[in-house]
Coordinates of C-alpha atoms in Angstrom, one line a residue:
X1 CA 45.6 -46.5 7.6
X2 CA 42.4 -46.0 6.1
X3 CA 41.2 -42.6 5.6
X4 CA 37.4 -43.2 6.1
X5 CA 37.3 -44.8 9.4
X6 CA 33.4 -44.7 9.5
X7 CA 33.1 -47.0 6.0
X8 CA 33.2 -50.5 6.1
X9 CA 34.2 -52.8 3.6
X10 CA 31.9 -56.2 3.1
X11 CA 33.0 -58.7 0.1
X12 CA 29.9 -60.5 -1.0
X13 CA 28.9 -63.8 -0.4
X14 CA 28.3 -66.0 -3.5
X15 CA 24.4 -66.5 -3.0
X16 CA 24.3 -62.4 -3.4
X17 CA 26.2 -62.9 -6.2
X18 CA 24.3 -65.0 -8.1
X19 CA 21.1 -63.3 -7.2
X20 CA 22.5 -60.5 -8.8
X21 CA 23.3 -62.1 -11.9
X22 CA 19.6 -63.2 -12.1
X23 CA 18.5 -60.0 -11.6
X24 CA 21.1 -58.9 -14.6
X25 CA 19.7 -60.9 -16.9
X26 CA 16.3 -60.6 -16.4
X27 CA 16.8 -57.2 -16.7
X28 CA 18.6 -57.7 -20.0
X29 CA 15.6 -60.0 -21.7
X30 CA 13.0 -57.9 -20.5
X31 CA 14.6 -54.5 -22.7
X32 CA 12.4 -54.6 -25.6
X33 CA 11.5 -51.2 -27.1
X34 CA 7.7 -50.7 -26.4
X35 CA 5.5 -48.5 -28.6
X36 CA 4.7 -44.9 -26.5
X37 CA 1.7 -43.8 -26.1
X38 CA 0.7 -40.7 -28.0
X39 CA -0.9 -37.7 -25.7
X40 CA -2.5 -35.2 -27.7
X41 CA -2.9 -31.5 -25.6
X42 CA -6.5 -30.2 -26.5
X43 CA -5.3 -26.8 -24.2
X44 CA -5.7 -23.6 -25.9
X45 CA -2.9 -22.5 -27.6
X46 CA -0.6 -19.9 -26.0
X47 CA -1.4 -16.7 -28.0
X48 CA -0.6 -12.8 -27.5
X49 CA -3.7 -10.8 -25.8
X50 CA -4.9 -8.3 -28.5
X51 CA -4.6 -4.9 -27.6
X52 CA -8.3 -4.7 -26.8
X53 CA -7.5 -7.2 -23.8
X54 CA -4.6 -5.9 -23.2
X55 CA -6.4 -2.3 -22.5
X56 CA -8.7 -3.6 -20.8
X57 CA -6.6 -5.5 -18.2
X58 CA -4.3 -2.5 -17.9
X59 CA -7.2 -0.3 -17.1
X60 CA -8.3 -2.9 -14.4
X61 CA -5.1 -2.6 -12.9
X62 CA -5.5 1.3 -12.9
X63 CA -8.6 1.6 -11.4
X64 CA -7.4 -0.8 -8.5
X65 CA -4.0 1.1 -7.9
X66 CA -5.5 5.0 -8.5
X67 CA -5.9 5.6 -4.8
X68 CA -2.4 4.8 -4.2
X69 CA -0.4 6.0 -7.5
X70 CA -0.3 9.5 -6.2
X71 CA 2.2 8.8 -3.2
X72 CA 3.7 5.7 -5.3
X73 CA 5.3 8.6 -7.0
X74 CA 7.9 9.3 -3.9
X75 CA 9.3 6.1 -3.7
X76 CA 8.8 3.7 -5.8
X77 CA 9.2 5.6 -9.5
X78 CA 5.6 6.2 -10.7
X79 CA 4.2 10.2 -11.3
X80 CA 4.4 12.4 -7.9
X81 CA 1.3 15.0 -7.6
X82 CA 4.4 17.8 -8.6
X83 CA 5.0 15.4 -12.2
X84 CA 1.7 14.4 -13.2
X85 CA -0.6 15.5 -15.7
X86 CA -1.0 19.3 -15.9
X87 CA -3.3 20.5 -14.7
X88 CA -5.1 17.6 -12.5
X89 CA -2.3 18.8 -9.6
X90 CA -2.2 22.0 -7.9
X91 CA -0.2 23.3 -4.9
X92 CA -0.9 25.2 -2.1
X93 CA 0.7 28.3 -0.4
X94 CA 3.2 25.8 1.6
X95 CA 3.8 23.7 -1.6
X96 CA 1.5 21.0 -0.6
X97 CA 0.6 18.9 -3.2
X98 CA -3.4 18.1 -3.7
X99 CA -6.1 16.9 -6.1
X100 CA -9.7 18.5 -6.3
X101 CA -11.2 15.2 -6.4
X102 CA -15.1 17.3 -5.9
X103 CA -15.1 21.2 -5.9
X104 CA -18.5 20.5 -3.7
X105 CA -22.3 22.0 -3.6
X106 CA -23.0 25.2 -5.0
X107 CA -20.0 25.7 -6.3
X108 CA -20.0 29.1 -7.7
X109 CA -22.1 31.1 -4.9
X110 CA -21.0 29.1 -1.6
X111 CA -19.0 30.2 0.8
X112 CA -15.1 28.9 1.2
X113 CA -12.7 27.9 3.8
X114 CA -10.4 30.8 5.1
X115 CA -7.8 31.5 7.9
X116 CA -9.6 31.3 11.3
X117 CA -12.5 29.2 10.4
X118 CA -14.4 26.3 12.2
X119 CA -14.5 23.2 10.1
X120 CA -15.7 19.9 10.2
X121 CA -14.1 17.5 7.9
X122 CA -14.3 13.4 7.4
X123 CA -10.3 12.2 6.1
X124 CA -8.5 9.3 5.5
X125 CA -4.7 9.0 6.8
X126 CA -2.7 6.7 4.5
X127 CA 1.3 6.1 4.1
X128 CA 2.5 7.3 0.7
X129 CA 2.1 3.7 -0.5
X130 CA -1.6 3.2 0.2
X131 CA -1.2 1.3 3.7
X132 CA -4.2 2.2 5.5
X133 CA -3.1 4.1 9.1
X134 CA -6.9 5.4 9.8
X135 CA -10.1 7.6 9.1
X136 CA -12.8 8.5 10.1
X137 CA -15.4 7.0 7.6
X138 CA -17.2 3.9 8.9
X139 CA -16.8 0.9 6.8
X140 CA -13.3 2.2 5.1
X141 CA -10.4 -0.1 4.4
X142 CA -9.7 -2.7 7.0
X143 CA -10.3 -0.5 10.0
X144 CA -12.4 -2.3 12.5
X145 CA -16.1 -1.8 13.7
X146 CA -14.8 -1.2 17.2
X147 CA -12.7 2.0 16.7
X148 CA -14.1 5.3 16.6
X149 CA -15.0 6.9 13.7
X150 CA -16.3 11.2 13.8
X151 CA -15.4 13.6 11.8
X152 CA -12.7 16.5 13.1
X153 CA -13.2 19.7 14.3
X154 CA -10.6 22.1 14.2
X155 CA -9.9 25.5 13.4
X156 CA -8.0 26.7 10.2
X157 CA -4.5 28.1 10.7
X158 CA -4.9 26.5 14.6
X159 CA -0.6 25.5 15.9
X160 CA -2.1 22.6 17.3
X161 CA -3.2 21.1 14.0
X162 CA -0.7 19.6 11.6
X163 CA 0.2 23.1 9.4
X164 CA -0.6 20.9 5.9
X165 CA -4.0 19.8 6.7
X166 CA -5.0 23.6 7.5
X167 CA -3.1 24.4 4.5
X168 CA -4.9 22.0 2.0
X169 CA -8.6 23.3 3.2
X170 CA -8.1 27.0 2.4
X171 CA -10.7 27.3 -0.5
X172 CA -12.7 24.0 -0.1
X173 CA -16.4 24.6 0.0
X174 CA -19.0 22.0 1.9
X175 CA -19.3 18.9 0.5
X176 CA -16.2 19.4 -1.7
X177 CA -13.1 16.7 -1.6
X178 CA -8.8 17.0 -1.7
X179 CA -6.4 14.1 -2.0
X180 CA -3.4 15.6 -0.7
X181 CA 0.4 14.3 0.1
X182 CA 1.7 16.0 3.0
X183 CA 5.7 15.9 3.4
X184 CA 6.8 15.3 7.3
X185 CA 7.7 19.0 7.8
X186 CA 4.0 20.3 7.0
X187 CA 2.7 17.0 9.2
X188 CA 3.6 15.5 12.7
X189 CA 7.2 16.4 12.7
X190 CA 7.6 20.1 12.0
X191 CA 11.1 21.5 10.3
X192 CA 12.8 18.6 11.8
X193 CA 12.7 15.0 11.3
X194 CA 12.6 12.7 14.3
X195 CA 15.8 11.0 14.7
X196 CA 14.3 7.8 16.4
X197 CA 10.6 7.3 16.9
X198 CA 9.3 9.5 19.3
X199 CA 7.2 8.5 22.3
X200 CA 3.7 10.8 21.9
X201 CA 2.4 13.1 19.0
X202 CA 1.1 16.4 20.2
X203 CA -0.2 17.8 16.9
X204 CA -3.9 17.3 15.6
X205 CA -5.1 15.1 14.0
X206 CA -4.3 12.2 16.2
X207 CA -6.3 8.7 15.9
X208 CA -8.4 7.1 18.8
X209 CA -7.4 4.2 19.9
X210 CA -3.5 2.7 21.1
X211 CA -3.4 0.6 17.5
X212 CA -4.1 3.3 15.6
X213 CA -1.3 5.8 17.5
X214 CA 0.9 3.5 17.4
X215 CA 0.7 3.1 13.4
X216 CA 1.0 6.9 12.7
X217 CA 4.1 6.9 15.3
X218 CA 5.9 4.2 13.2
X219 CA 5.4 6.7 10.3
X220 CA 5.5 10.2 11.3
X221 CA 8.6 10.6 9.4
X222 CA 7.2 9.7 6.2
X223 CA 4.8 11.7 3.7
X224 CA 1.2 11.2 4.3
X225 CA -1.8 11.0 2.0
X226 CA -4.4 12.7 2.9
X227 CA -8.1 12.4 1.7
X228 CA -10.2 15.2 3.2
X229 CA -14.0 16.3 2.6
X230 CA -15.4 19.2 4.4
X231 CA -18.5 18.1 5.9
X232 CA -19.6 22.2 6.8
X233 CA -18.5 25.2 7.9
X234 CA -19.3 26.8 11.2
X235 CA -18.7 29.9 11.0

């Protein structure tokens, strides 16, 4: 019986077998060695950037990734705020990591931020990996034209606000500028993580539109970075 039912076996006829012959022997006078042609490559030789280039491209990649290094540090292995360079990190009473990116106007005679003061501050909300959530700064990121962009008002030490964004204005003078990561527990969540995503936020701040909720839902249970400037003080 044969075991591949599907193949069929065909004995050739003897006009295919001399046309094969032909073709056998054609084959056969036609194998002569023939002379190659010779392609010279005029491409630059590979070669080892110097360490001038090198620097230089390194920097580039810096400058482009500086934003997001300070929340990198969580996750993926690079410096967190708590391990960087001494001194360029501070903490405040809750722990919160931030960078004074701009101490602000007047620096030594104007008046700071305390417990029970009306503010007015512009920030950008990003996940600790740089991923734009939202801000209120026109023009910023990817954020569309169409969604609404003021600065918040709140009032310092306020239950309804997120207890790390009061936290990291304590001190800040007008016009002066933090980068801060703020862990869940000091953000939307409070002592306890969510256990699955949660319908609504309650606490401040909260972005406009339905988009930009929804974004901040997906990753209320993550650490936030924060870039805050006080745009004045009201009383």
């Amino acid at each position: 019986e044969d075991p591949h039912p599907f193949f069929v076996f065909v004995a050739p006829r003897e006009k295919d077998m001399a046309r094969l012959e032909t073709r056998a022997a054609r084959s056969r006078a036609s194998n002569v060695p023939r002379q190659r042609a010779r392609i010279t490559c005029r491409c630059a030789p590979n070669r080892t950037p110097s360490r001038e280039e090198d620097g230089v491209a390194r920097r580039h990649v810096v400058s482009i990734g500086g934003l997001v290094s300070v929340g990198l540090g969580l996750g993926l292995g690079l410096k967190s705020p708590a391990r960087a360079e001494e001194g360029k990190y501070e903490r405040t009473k809750l722990g919160v990591p931030y960078e004074e990116v701009y101490v602000g106007t007047n620096a030594d005679s104007s008046r700071v931020v305390q417990v029970g003061d009306d503010v007015l501050v512009d920030y950008v909300m990003r996940r600790s990996n740089g991923y734009f959530i939202y801000g209120t700064v026109e023009g910023v990121s990817f954020q569309p034209s169409d969604v609404p962009a003021e600065p918040f008002f709140f009032r310092v030490g306020d239950e309804g606000v997120i207890p790390g964004l009061s936290d990291v204005v304590l001190g800040m003078r007008k016009g002066g500028k933090r980068r801060a990561l703020i862990a869940p527990r000091y953000g939307y969540t409070g002592d306890k993580e969510f256990t699955r995503q949660p319908k609504e936020l309650t606490l401040q701040p909260l972005p406009p539109t339905f988009a930009t909720k929804r974004q901040l839902l997906n990753h209320c249970n993550e650490p936030l970075l924060f870039e805050v400037q006080l745009v004045k003080i009201i009383k």
